[in-house]
Coordinates of C-alpha atoms and ligand atoms in Angstrom, one line a residue:
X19 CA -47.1 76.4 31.8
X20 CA -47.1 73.4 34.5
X21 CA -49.2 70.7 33.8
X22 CA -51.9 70.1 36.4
X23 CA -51.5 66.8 38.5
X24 CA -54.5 64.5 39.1
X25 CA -57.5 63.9 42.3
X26 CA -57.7 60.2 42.5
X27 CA -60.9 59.2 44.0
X28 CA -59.9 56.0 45.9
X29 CA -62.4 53.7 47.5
X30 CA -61.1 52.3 50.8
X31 CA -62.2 48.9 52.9
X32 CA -65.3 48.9 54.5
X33 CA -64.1 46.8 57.2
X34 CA -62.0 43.7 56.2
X35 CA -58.3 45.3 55.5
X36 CA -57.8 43.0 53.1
X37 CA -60.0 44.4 50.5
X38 CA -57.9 47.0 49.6
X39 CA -57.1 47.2 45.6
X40 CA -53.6 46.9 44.7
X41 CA -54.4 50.0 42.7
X42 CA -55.3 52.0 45.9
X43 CA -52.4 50.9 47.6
X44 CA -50.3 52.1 44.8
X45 CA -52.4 55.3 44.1
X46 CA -52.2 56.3 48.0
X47 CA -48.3 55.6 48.4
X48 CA -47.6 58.1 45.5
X49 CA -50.0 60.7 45.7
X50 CA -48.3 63.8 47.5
X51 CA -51.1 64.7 49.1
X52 CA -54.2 62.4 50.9
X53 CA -57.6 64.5 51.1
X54 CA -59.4 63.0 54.2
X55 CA -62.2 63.0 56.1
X56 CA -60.4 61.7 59.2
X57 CA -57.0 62.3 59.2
X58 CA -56.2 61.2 62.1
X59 CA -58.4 58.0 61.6
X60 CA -57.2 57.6 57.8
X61 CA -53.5 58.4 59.5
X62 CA -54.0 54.5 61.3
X63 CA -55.5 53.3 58.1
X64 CA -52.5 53.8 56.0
X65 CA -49.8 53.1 58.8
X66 CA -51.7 49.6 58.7
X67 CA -51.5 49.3 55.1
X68 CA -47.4 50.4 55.3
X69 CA -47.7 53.8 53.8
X70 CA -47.3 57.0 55.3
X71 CA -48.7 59.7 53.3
X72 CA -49.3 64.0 53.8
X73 CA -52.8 64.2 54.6
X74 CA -55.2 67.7 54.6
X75 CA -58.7 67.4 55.7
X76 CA -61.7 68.1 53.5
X77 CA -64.5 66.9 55.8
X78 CA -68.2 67.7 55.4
X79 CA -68.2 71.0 57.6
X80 CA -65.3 72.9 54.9
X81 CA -65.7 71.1 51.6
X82 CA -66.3 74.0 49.7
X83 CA -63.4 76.0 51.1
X84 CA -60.8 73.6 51.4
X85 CA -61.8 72.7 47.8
X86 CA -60.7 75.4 46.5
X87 CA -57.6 74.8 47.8
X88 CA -57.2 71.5 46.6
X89 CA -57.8 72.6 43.3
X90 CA -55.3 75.2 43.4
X91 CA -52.5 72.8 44.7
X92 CA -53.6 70.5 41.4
X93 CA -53.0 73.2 39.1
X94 CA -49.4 73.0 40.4
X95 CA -48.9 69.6 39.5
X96 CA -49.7 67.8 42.6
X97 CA -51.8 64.6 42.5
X98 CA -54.0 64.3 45.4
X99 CA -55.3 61.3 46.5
X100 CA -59.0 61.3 47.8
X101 CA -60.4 59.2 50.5
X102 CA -63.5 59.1 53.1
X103 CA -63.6 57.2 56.5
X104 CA -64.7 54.1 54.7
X105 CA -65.8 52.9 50.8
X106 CA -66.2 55.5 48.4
X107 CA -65.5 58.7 48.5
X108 CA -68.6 61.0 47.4
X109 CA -70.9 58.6 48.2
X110 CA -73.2 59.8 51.4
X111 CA -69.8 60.9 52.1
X112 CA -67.4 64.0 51.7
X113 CA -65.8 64.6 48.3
X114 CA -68.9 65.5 45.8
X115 CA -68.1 69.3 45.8
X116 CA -64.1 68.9 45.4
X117 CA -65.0 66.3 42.3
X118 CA -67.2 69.0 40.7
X119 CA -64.9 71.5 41.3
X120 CA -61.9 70.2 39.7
X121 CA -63.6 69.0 36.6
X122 CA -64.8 72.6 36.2
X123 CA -61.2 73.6 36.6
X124 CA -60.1 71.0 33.7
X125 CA -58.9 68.9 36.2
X126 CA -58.5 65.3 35.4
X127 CA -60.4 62.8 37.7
X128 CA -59.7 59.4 38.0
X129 CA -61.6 56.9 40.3
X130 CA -59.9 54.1 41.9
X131 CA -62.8 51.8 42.2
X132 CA -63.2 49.4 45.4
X133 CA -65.5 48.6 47.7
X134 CA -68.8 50.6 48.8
X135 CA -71.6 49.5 51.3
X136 CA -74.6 49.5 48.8
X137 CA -72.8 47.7 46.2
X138 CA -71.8 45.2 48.7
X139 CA -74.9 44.6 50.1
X140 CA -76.6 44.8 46.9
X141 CA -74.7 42.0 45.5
X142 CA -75.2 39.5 48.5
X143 CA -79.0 40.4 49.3
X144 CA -80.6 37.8 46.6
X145 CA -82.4 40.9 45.2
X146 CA -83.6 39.5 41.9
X147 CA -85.6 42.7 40.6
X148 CA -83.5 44.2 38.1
X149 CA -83.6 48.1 38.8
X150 CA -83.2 49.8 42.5
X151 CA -82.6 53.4 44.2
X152 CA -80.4 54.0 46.4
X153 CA -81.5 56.6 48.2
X154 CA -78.7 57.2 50.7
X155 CA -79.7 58.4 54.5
X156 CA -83.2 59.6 54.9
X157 CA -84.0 62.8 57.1
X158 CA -83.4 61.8 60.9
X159 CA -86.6 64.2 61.7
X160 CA -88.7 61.7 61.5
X161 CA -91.8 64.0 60.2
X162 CA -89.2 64.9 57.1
X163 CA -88.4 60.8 57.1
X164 CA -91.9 60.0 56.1
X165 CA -92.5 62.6 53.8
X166 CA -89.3 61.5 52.0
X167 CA -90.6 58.0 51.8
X168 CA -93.6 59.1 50.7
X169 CA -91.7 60.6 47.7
X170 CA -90.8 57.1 47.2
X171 CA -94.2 55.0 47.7
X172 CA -95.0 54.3 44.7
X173 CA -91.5 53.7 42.6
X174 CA -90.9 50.1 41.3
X175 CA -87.6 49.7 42.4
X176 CA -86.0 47.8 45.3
X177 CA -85.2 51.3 47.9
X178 CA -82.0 51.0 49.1
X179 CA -80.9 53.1 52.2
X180 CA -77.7 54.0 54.7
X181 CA -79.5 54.1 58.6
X182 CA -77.0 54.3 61.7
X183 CA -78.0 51.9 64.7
X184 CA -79.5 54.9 66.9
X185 CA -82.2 55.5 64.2
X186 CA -82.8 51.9 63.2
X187 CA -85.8 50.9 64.7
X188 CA -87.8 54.5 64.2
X189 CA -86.6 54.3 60.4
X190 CA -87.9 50.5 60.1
X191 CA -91.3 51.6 61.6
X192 CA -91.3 54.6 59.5
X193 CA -90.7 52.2 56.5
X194 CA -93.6 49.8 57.1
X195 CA -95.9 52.3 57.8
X196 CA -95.0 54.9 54.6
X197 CA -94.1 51.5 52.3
X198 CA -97.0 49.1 53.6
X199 CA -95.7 45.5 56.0
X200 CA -96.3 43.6 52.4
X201 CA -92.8 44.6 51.4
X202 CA -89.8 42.4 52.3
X203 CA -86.6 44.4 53.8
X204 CA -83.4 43.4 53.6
X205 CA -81.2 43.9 56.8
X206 CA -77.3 43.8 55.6
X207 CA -75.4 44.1 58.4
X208 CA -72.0 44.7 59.6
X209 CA -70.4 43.7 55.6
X210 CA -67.1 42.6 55.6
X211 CA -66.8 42.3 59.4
X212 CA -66.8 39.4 62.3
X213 CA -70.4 40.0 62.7
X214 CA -71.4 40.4 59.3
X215 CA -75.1 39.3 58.8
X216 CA -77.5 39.8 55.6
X217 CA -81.3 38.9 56.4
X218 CA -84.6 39.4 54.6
X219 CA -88.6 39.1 55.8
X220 CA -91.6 41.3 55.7
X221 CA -91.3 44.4 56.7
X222 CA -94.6 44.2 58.8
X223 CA -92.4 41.7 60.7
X224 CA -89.0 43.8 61.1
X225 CA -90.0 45.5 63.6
X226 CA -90.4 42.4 66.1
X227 CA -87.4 40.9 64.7
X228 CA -85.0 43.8 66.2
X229 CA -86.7 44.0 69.3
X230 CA -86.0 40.2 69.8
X231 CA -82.2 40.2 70.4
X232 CA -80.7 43.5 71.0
X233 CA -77.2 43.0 68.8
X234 CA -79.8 43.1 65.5
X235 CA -80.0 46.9 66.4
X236 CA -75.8 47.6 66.0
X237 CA -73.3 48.0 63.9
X238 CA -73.5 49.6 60.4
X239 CA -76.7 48.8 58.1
X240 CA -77.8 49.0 54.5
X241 CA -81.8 48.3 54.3
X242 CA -82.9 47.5 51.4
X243 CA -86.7 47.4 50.9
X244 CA -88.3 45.9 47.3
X245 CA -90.2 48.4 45.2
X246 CA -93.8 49.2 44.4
X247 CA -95.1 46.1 42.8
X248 CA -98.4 47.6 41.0
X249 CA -100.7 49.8 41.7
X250 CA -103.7 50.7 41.2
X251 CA -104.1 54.3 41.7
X252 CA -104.8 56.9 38.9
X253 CA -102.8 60.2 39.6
X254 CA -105.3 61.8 41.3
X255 CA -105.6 59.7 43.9
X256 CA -102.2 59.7 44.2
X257 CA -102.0 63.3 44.5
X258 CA -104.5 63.1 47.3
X259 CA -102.6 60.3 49.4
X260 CA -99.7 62.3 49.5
X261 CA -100.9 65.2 50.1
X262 CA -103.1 64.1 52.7
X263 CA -100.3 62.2 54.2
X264 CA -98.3 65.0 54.5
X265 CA -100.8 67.4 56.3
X266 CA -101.9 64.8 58.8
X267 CA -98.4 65.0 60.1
X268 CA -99.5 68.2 61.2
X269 CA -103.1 68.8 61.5
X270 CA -106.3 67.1 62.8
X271 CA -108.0 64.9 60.4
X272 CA -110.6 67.3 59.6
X273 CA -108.4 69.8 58.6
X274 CA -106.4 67.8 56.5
X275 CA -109.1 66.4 54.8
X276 CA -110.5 70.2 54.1
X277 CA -107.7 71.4 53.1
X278 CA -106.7 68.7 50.9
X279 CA -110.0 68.5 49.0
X280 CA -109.4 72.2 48.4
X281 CA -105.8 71.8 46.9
X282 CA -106.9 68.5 44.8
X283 CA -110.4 69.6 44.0
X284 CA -111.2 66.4 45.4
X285 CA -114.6 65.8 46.6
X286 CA -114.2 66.1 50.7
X287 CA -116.1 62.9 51.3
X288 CA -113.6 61.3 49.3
X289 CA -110.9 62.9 50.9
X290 CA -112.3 61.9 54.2
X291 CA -112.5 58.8 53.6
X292 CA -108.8 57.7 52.3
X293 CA -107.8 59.7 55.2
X294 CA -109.9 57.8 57.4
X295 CA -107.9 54.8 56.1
X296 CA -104.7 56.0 56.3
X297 CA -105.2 57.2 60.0
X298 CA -105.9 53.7 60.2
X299 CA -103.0 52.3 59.0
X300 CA -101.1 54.5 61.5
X301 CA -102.3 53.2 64.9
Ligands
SAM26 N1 -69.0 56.1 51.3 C1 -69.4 54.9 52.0 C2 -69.6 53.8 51.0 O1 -69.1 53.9 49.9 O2 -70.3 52.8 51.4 C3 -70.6 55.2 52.9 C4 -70.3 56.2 53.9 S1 -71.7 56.5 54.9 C5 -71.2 57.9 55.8 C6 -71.7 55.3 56.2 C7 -72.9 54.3 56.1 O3 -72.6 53.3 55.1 C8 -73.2 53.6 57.4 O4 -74.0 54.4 58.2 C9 -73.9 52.4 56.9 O5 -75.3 52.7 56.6 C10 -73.2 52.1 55.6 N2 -72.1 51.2 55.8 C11 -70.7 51.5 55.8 N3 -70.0 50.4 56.1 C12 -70.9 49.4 56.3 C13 -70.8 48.0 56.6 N4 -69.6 47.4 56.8 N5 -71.9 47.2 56.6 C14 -73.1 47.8 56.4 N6 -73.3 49.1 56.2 C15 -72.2 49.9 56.1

């Protein structure tokens, strides 16, 4: 019987070439087969780095199918190499099902570790609170972006997310008003590049801060935003902000407030009341 071959998982720069592993480099030139997001675009990669490699696409649009028949060409012996656009694979990125799918198959998996946005900006943000999320992209509806935040609220941990530039300013006003302006956000900016730029202040402030000079609003950005300090709040009341908050979205403040007392067993007066103040914080 043949013995299967191996899917590398291989992190890849996320801008500056030269953090490349040696490891990658030598994974990459003798895998017989490159899994990519981008061929073309990992094609220019590797011709940079000096190796020229058989690429197939496994991109986000036919993960599951082509998967399949990855894991086929493994159980003939080939090692495939697997890489994203930039960083690593499987992270907010293509590669998750493939990875799942060949250790259900008895595949052997081995990561090639490099670099990776959040890590990167994790380790030069001066974030001194020991635990954190990190959370990805949020929904670009922004109705769905708040709710999702709101899922967040009240977790101790420093929030860490991808954003694109189109979305940044909606997602940083989104942030202040789900998270509260008390918070401090982290903008890390551009890692590894000529523009690179890491920069932290109160998020009631961000806002401001992007409008005043156009360039803070490109490039690629982790945001990461410090955690719930304490609070307050018994579970109840809890309940009732979020639930509150999430029919507002869509209904008139006396509706919400009806139908949330009815779903907490609230009292309405209270109900009317927090909602008052959360309409508040909104304008
Ligand atoms: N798999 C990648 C990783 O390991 O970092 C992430 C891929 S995700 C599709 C792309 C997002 O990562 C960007 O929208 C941005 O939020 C973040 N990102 C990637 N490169 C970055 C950089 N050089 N500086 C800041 N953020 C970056």
């Amino acid at each position: 019987m043949q013995t299967p071959g191996s899917l590398y998982v291989v992190a890849t720069p996320i801008g500056n070439l030269g953090d490349i592993t040696q490891r990658a480099l030598d994974v990459l030139g003798s895998a017989d087969l490159v899994a990519a997001e981008d061929t073309r675009h990992s094609g220019q990669l590797l011709a940079r780095l000096g190796i020229s490699a058989k690429f197939v696409a496994l991109h986000e649009h036919n993960e599951q199918h082509a998967a399949q028949g990855l894991i086929a060409l493994l159980q003939t012996g080939k090692n495939i190499a697997l890489i994203s656009d930039a960083g690593t694979p499987a992270i907010s990125d293509p590669g998750t099902w493939l990875v799942a799918a060949a250790h259900d198959a008895g595949i052997r998996v081995v990561p090639v570790p490099g670099p990776s946005a959040v890590i990167c900006a994790l380790s030069a943000a001066g974030v001194t609170a020991p635990n954190w999320l990190f959370y990805g992209f949020l929904p670009a509806k922004p109705s769905h972006r708040r709710q999702a935040l709101q899922t967040l609220a009240a977790l101790p941990y420093t929030l860490i997310f991808y954003e694109a530039p189109h979305r940044i300013v909606e997602c940083v006003e989104d942030l202040a008003g789900v998270l509260g302006g008390e918070r401090t956000i982290t903008f890390a900016r551009e890692l590894t590049k000529l523009f690179e730029s890491i920069h932290s202040l109160a998020l009631a402030d961000a806002g401001a801060w992007l409008a005043a000079e156009p360039n803070r609003q490109k490039g690629e950005f982790v945001l990461l935003v410090s955690g719930a300090i304490h609070s307050n709040e018994t579970d109840d009341q809890r309940k009732l902000r979020d639930t509150l908050t999430i029919l507002m979205d869509d209904l008139p403040l006396k509706q919400a407030t009806h139908i949330a007392a009815k779903l907490t067993g609230i009292k309405k007066n209270t109900c009317y009341k927090l909602a008052l103040s959360l309409r508040g914080k909104d304008s």
